[in-house]
Amino acid sequence: MIEAFLICAIAISIVGGVATPMARIIFSTYKEERKRLESGGEPIFPQTYIHPEAFEQISPPPKSSVQREREVNHSQN
Protein backbone atom coordinates (compact mmCIF):
# COMPACT_ATOMS: atom_id res chain seq x y z
CA MET A 1 0.00 0.00 0.00
CA ILE A 2 2.77 2.40 0.91
CA GLU A 3 4.66 1.43 -2.27
CA ALA A 4 1.64 2.40 -4.38
CA PHE A 5 1.40 5.71 -2.57
CA LEU A 6 5.09 6.42 -3.14
CA ILE A 7 4.80 5.52 -6.83
CA CYS A 8 1.82 7.87 -7.20
CA ALA A 9 3.65 10.66 -5.35
CA ILE A 10 6.72 10.26 -7.56
CA ALA A 11 4.60 10.23 -10.73
CA ILE A 12 2.73 13.36 -9.64
CA SER A 13 5.96 15.17 -8.84
CA ILE A 14 7.45 14.27 -12.24
CA VAL A 15 4.31 15.36 -14.10
CA GLY A 16 4.15 18.57 -12.05
CA GLY A 17 7.80 19.27 -12.71
CA VAL A 18 7.20 19.09 -16.45
CA ALA A 19 3.74 20.67 -16.59
CA THR A 20 4.59 23.76 -14.58
CA PRO A 21 7.32 25.13 -16.89
CA MET A 22 5.25 24.25 -19.96
CA ALA A 23 2.23 26.10 -18.56
CA ARG A 24 4.41 29.10 -17.74
CA ILE A 25 5.71 29.21 -21.34
CA ILE A 26 2.22 28.85 -22.81
CA PHE A 27 0.74 31.60 -20.63
CA SER A 28 3.62 34.01 -21.20
CA THR A 29 3.43 33.46 -24.98
CA TYR A 30 -0.32 34.05 -24.90
CA LYS A 31 0.17 37.21 -22.85
CA GLU A 32 2.76 38.59 -25.29
CA GLU A 33 0.60 37.75 -28.31
CA ARG A 34 -2.43 39.38 -26.70
CA LYS A 35 -0.48 42.59 -26.01
CA ARG A 36 0.78 42.62 -29.61
CA LEU A 37 -2.71 42.24 -31.04
CA GLU A 38 -4.21 44.85 -28.73
CA SER A 39 -1.54 47.35 -29.73
CA GLY A 40 -2.37 46.79 -33.41
CA GLY A 41 0.61 44.64 -34.31
CA GLU A 42 0.63 41.62 -36.57
CA PRO A 43 0.24 38.23 -34.89
CA ILE A 44 3.26 35.94 -34.64
CA PHE A 45 0.96 32.93 -34.74
CA PRO A 46 -1.52 33.81 -37.50
CA GLN A 47 -3.45 30.55 -37.18
CA THR A 48 -4.59 31.65 -33.70
CA TYR A 49 -5.99 34.95 -34.97
CA ILE A 50 -9.03 35.35 -37.21
CA HIS A 51 -9.24 38.58 -39.15
CA PRO A 52 -12.66 40.29 -39.04
CA GLU A 53 -12.97 39.92 -42.83
CA ALA A 54 -13.06 36.15 -42.37
CA PHE A 55 -16.40 36.42 -40.60
CA GLU A 56 -17.91 38.10 -43.64
CA GLN A 57 -17.02 35.08 -45.80
CA ILE A 58 -18.68 32.54 -43.51
CA SER A 59 -21.91 31.17 -44.91
CA PRO A 60 -25.07 31.62 -42.84
CA PRO A 61 -25.84 28.90 -40.33
CA PRO A 62 -28.01 26.02 -41.51
CA LYS A 63 -31.73 26.46 -41.12
CA SER A 64 -33.46 24.75 -38.26
CA SER A 65 -35.57 21.71 -39.00
CA VAL A 66 -38.76 23.69 -38.25
CA GLN A 67 -37.88 26.37 -40.82
CA ARG A 68 -36.96 23.70 -43.35
CA GLU A 69 -40.24 21.83 -42.82
CA ARG A 70 -42.21 25.05 -43.36
CA GLU A 71 -40.36 25.73 -46.62
CA VAL A 72 -40.91 22.18 -47.86
CA ASN A 73 -44.59 22.22 -46.90
CA HIS A 74 -45.06 25.66 -48.48
CA SER A 75 -43.42 24.60 -51.75
CA GLN A 76 -45.55 21.44 -51.93
CA ASN A 77 -48.80 23.42 -51.65
mmCIF file of N, CA and C in Angstrom:
data_model
loop_
_atom_site.group_PDB
_atom_site.id
_atom_site.type_symbol
_atom_site.label_atom_id
_atom_site.label_comp_id
_atom_site.label_asym_id
_atom_site.label_seq_id
_atom_site.Cartn_x
_atom_site.Cartn_y
_atom_site.Cartn_z
ATOM 1 N N MET A 1 0.813 -1.192 0.000
ATOM 2 C CA MET A 1 0.000 0.000 0.000
ATOM 3 C C MET A 1 0.858 1.258 0.000
ATOM 4 N N ILE A 2 1.883 1.245 0.839
ATOM 5 C CA ILE A 2 2.770 2.403 0.913
ATOM 6 C C ILE A 2 3.563 2.536 -0.384
ATOM 7 N N GLU A 3 3.919 1.384 -1.005
ATOM 8 C CA GLU A 3 4.657 1.435 -2.266
ATOM 9 C C GLU A 3 3.814 2.109 -3.348
ATOM 10 N N ALA A 4 2.532 1.786 -3.390
ATOM 11 C CA ALA A 4 1.636 2.398 -4.383
ATOM 12 C C ALA A 4 1.532 3.899 -4.149
ATOM 13 N N PHE A 5 1.451 4.296 -2.895
ATOM 14 C CA PHE A 5 1.396 5.713 -2.569
ATOM 15 C C PHE A 5 2.669 6.426 -3.002
ATOM 16 N N LEU A 6 3.818 5.818 -2.744
ATOM 17 C CA LEU A 6 5.089 6.418 -3.143
ATOM 18 C C LEU A 6 5.203 6.519 -4.660
ATOM 19 N N ILE A 7 4.760 5.491 -5.365
ATOM 20 C CA ILE A 7 4.798 5.518 -6.825
ATOM 21 C C ILE A 7 3.916 6.644 -7.351
ATOM 22 N N CYS A 8 2.719 6.783 -6.795
ATOM 23 C CA CYS A 8 1.824 7.873 -7.199
ATOM 24 C C CYS A 8 2.428 9.238 -6.895
ATOM 25 N N ALA A 9 3.034 9.373 -5.736
ATOM 26 C CA ALA A 9 3.647 10.656 -5.353
ATOM 27 C C ALA A 9 4.799 11.004 -6.287
ATOM 28 N N ILE A 10 5.604 10.022 -6.649
ATOM 29 C CA ILE A 10 6.720 10.262 -7.564
ATOM 30 C C ILE A 10 6.194 10.638 -8.946
ATOM 31 N N ALA A 11 5.171 9.930 -9.418
ATOM 32 C CA ALA A 11 4.604 10.228 -10.734
ATOM 33 C C ALA A 11 4.015 11.634 -10.762
ATOM 34 N N ILE A 12 3.319 12.015 -9.703
ATOM 35 C CA ILE A 12 2.733 13.355 -9.639
ATOM 36 C C ILE A 12 3.817 14.423 -9.615
ATOM 37 N N SER A 13 4.886 14.177 -8.902
ATOM 38 C CA SER A 13 5.964 15.173 -8.836
ATOM 39 C C SER A 13 6.658 15.304 -10.195
ATOM 40 N N ILE A 14 6.834 14.208 -10.912
ATOM 41 C CA ILE A 14 7.450 14.268 -12.244
ATOM 42 C C ILE A 14 6.554 15.027 -13.200
ATOM 43 N N VAL A 15 5.258 14.684 -13.207
ATOM 44 C CA VAL A 15 4.314 15.363 -14.098
ATOM 45 C C VAL A 15 4.232 16.846 -13.748
ATOM 46 N N GLY A 16 4.190 17.169 -12.475
ATOM 47 C CA GLY A 16 4.145 18.567 -12.052
ATOM 48 C C GLY A 16 5.406 19.318 -12.418
ATOM 49 N N GLY A 17 6.542 18.637 -12.351
ATOM 50 C CA GLY A 17 7.801 19.266 -12.707
ATOM 51 C C GLY A 17 7.905 19.585 -14.187
ATOM 52 N N VAL A 18 7.203 18.825 -15.020
ATOM 53 C CA VAL A 18 7.200 19.087 -16.455
ATOM 54 C C VAL A 18 6.078 20.047 -16.820
ATOM 55 N N ALA A 19 4.914 19.878 -16.219
ATOM 56 C CA ALA A 19 3.742 20.672 -16.591
ATOM 57 C C ALA A 19 3.879 22.135 -16.172
ATOM 58 N N THR A 20 4.488 22.389 -15.055
ATOM 59 C CA THR A 20 4.591 23.763 -14.576
ATOM 60 C C THR A 20 5.401 24.655 -15.518
ATOM 61 N N PRO A 21 6.591 24.264 -15.948
ATOM 62 C CA PRO A 21 7.320 25.126 -16.893
ATOM 63 C C PRO A 21 6.605 25.261 -18.238
ATOM 64 N N MET A 22 5.972 24.178 -18.693
ATOM 65 C CA MET A 22 5.249 24.255 -19.957
ATOM 66 C C MET A 22 4.080 25.233 -19.851
ATOM 67 N N ALA A 23 3.351 25.183 -18.761
ATOM 68 C CA ALA A 23 2.227 26.102 -18.560
ATOM 69 C C ALA A 23 2.722 27.537 -18.493
ATOM 70 N N ARG A 24 3.839 27.752 -17.844
ATOM 71 C CA ARG A 24 4.407 29.098 -17.743
ATOM 72 C C ARG A 24 4.761 29.632 -19.131
ATOM 73 N N ILE A 25 5.358 28.796 -19.975
ATOM 74 C CA ILE A 25 5.711 29.207 -21.343
ATOM 75 C C ILE A 25 4.458 29.512 -22.150
ATOM 76 N N ILE A 26 3.461 28.652 -22.052
ATOM 77 C CA ILE A 26 2.224 28.853 -22.812
ATOM 78 C C ILE A 26 1.546 30.149 -22.400
ATOM 79 N N PHE A 27 1.411 30.388 -21.105
ATOM 80 C CA PHE A 27 0.738 31.597 -20.634
ATOM 81 C C PHE A 27 1.516 32.866 -20.970
ATOM 82 N N SER A 28 2.836 32.815 -20.875
ATOM 83 C CA SER A 28 3.615 34.014 -21.203
ATOM 84 C C SER A 28 3.544 34.295 -22.700
ATOM 85 N N THR A 29 3.560 33.267 -23.530
ATOM 86 C CA THR A 29 3.432 33.456 -24.976
ATOM 87 C C THR A 29 2.076 34.042 -25.307
ATOM 88 N N TYR A 30 1.031 33.523 -24.679
ATOM 89 C CA TYR A 30 -0.318 34.049 -24.905
ATOM 90 C C TYR A 30 -0.402 35.516 -24.492
ATOM 91 N N LYS A 31 0.195 35.836 -23.361
ATOM 92 C CA LYS A 31 0.169 37.205 -22.852
ATOM 93 C C LYS A 31 0.872 38.164 -23.812
ATOM 94 N N GLU A 32 2.035 37.758 -24.331
ATOM 95 C CA GLU A 32 2.761 38.591 -25.288
ATOM 96 C C GLU A 32 1.975 38.765 -26.584
ATOM 97 N N GLU A 33 1.384 37.690 -27.068
ATOM 98 C CA GLU A 33 0.602 37.755 -28.309
ATOM 99 C C GLU A 33 -0.617 38.658 -28.128
ATOM 100 N N ARG A 34 -1.255 38.549 -26.984
ATOM 101 C CA ARG A 34 -2.432 39.376 -26.701
ATOM 102 C C ARG A 34 -2.055 40.860 -26.695
ATOM 103 N N LYS A 35 -0.944 41.197 -26.043
ATOM 104 C CA LYS A 35 -0.482 42.589 -26.011
ATOM 105 C C LYS A 35 -0.187 43.087 -27.428
ATOM 106 N N ARG A 36 0.441 42.236 -28.238
ATOM 107 C CA ARG A 36 0.781 42.620 -29.606
ATOM 108 C C ARG A 36 -0.475 42.896 -30.413
ATOM 109 N N LEU A 37 -1.467 42.049 -30.294
ATOM 110 C CA LEU A 37 -2.712 42.236 -31.037
ATOM 111 C C LEU A 37 -3.472 43.469 -30.567
ATOM 112 N N GLU A 38 -3.503 43.696 -29.257
ATOM 113 C CA GLU A 38 -4.214 44.853 -28.728
ATOM 114 C C GLU A 38 -3.549 46.166 -29.122
ATOM 115 N N SER A 39 -2.232 46.138 -29.332
ATOM 116 C CA SER A 39 -1.535 47.352 -29.733
ATOM 117 C C SER A 39 -1.571 47.549 -31.247
ATOM 118 N N GLY A 40 -2.228 46.640 -31.967
ATOM 119 C CA GLY A 40 -2.374 46.787 -33.410
ATOM 120 C C GLY A 40 -1.292 46.107 -34.217
ATOM 121 N N GLY A 41 -0.463 45.329 -33.592
ATOM 122 C CA GLY A 41 0.609 44.636 -34.305
ATOM 123 C C GLY A 41 0.106 43.388 -35.004
ATOM 124 N N GLU A 42 0.953 42.849 -35.862
ATOM 125 C CA GLU A 42 0.626 41.619 -36.566
ATOM 126 C C GLU A 42 0.875 40.422 -35.651
ATOM 127 N N PRO A 43 0.056 39.408 -35.740
ATOM 128 C CA PRO A 43 0.244 38.233 -34.889
ATOM 129 C C PRO A 43 1.454 37.404 -35.310
ATOM 130 N N ILE A 44 2.156 36.848 -34.349
ATOM 131 C CA ILE A 44 3.261 35.941 -34.637
ATOM 132 C C ILE A 44 2.693 34.591 -35.065
ATOM 133 N N PHE A 45 1.600 34.199 -34.448
ATOM 134 C CA PHE A 45 0.962 32.927 -34.744
ATOM 135 C C PHE A 45 -0.349 33.207 -35.476
ATOM 136 N N PRO A 46 -0.308 33.397 -36.787
ATOM 137 C CA PRO A 46 -1.519 33.814 -37.504
ATOM 138 C C PRO A 46 -2.657 32.803 -37.440
ATOM 139 N N GLN A 47 -2.380 31.526 -37.239
ATOM 140 C CA GLN A 47 -3.448 30.548 -37.177
ATOM 141 C C GLN A 47 -4.301 30.707 -35.918
ATOM 142 N N THR A 48 -3.808 31.454 -34.917
ATOM 143 C CA THR A 48 -4.589 31.653 -33.703
ATOM 144 C C THR A 48 -5.428 32.925 -33.769
ATOM 145 N N TYR A 49 -5.295 33.688 -34.858
ATOM 146 C CA TYR A 49 -5.994 34.955 -34.970
ATOM 147 C C TYR A 49 -6.856 34.948 -36.215
ATOM 148 N N ILE A 50 -8.117 35.302 -36.075
ATOM 149 C CA ILE A 50 -9.033 35.352 -37.208
ATOM 150 C C ILE A 50 -9.298 36.812 -37.518
ATOM 151 N N HIS A 51 -8.982 37.218 -38.732
ATOM 152 C CA HIS A 51 -9.239 38.584 -39.153
ATOM 153 C C HIS A 51 -10.743 38.817 -39.258
ATOM 154 N N PRO A 52 -11.220 40.017 -38.962
ATOM 155 C CA PRO A 52 -12.660 40.293 -39.041
ATOM 156 C C PRO A 52 -13.254 40.017 -40.422
ATOM 157 N N GLU A 53 -12.450 40.177 -41.488
ATOM 158 C CA GLU A 53 -12.970 39.918 -42.831
ATOM 159 C C GLU A 53 -13.361 38.452 -43.001
ATOM 160 N N ALA A 54 -12.758 37.570 -42.232
ATOM 161 C CA ALA A 54 -13.062 36.147 -42.365
ATOM 162 C C ALA A 54 -14.503 35.862 -41.964
ATOM 163 N N PHE A 55 -15.029 36.644 -41.029
ATOM 164 C CA PHE A 55 -16.397 36.423 -40.601
ATOM 165 C C PHE A 55 -17.399 36.775 -41.689
ATOM 166 N N GLU A 56 -17.016 37.708 -42.559
ATOM 167 C CA GLU A 56 -17.908 38.096 -43.643
ATOM 168 C C GLU A 56 -18.027 36.993 -44.679
ATOM 169 N N GLN A 57 -17.029 36.128 -44.797
ATOM 170 C CA GLN A 57 -17.023 35.076 -45.795
ATOM 171 C C GLN A 57 -17.714 33.807 -45.312
ATOM 172 N N ILE A 58 -18.048 33.733 -44.053
ATOM 173 C CA ILE A 58 -18.678 32.537 -43.507
ATOM 174 C C ILE A 58 -20.124 32.482 -43.974
ATOM 175 N N SER A 59 -20.535 31.321 -44.447
ATOM 176 C CA SER A 59 -21.912 31.172 -44.908
ATOM 177 C C SER A 59 -22.860 31.207 -43.711
ATOM 178 N N PRO A 60 -24.126 31.562 -43.959
ATOM 179 C CA PRO A 60 -25.071 31.620 -42.845
ATOM 180 C C PRO A 60 -25.266 30.233 -42.233
ATOM 181 N N PRO A 61 -25.656 30.196 -40.979
ATOM 182 C CA PRO A 61 -25.838 28.900 -40.326
ATOM 183 C C PRO A 61 -26.974 28.120 -40.987
ATOM 184 N N PRO A 62 -26.949 26.803 -40.894
ATOM 185 C CA PRO A 62 -28.013 26.017 -41.506
ATOM 186 C C PRO A 62 -29.359 26.311 -40.856
ATOM 187 N N LYS A 63 -30.391 26.185 -41.639
ATOM 188 C CA LYS A 63 -31.730 26.460 -41.118
ATOM 189 C C LYS A 63 -32.158 25.359 -40.159
ATOM 190 N N SER A 64 -32.974 25.741 -39.204
ATOM 191 C CA SER A 64 -33.458 24.752 -38.259
ATOM 192 C C SER A 64 -34.437 23.820 -38.959
ATOM 193 N N SER A 65 -34.683 22.688 -38.377
ATOM 194 C CA SER A 65 -35.569 21.711 -39.001
ATOM 195 C C SER A 65 -36.990 22.259 -39.125
ATOM 196 N N VAL A 66 -37.417 23.122 -38.186
ATOM 197 C CA VAL A 66 -38.763 23.693 -38.248
ATOM 198 C C VAL A 66 -38.871 24.622 -39.453
ATOM 199 N N GLN A 67 -37.868 25.480 -39.663
ATOM 200 C CA GLN A 67 -37.880 26.366 -40.823
ATOM 201 C C GLN A 67 -37.863 25.563 -42.113
ATOM 202 N N ARG A 68 -37.063 24.520 -42.151
ATOM 203 C CA ARG A 68 -36.958 23.698 -43.355
ATOM 204 C C ARG A 68 -38.282 23.008 -43.647
ATOM 205 N N GLU A 69 -38.941 22.490 -42.624
ATOM 206 C CA GLU A 69 -40.239 21.829 -42.824
ATOM 207 C C GLU A 69 -41.266 22.812 -43.373
ATOM 208 N N ARG A 70 -41.270 24.039 -42.859
ATOM 209 C CA ARG A 70 -42.208 25.050 -43.363
ATOM 210 C C ARG A 70 -41.954 25.334 -44.839
ATOM 211 N N GLU A 71 -40.675 25.457 -45.220
ATOM 212 C CA GLU A 71 -40.365 25.727 -46.622
ATOM 213 C C GLU A 71 -40.785 24.564 -47.514
ATOM 214 N N VAL A 72 -40.535 23.354 -47.069
ATOM 215 C CA VAL A 72 -40.909 22.184 -47.864
ATOM 216 C C VAL A 72 -42.422 22.087 -47.980
ATOM 217 N N ASN A 73 -43.135 22.292 -46.876
ATOM 218 C CA ASN A 73 -44.593 22.223 -46.896
ATOM 219 C C ASN A 73 -45.180 23.342 -47.762
ATOM 220 N N HIS A 74 -44.579 24.514 -47.702
ATOM 221 C CA HIS A 74 -45.060 25.655 -48.476
ATOM 222 C C HIS A 74 -44.847 25.416 -49.967
ATOM 223 N N SER A 75 -43.694 24.835 -50.332
ATOM 224 C CA SER A 75 -43.416 24.599 -51.746
ATOM 225 C C SER A 75 -44.254 23.464 -52.308
ATOM 226 N N GLN A 76 -44.722 22.547 -51.468
ATOM 227 C CA GLN A 76 -45.550 21.442 -51.933
ATOM 228 C C GLN A 76 -46.980 21.889 -52.157
ATOM 229 N N ASN A 77 -47.422 22.940 -51.504
ATOM 230 C CA ASN A 77 -48.803 23.420 -51.650
ATOM 231 C C ASN A 77 -48.982 24.245 -52.865
#
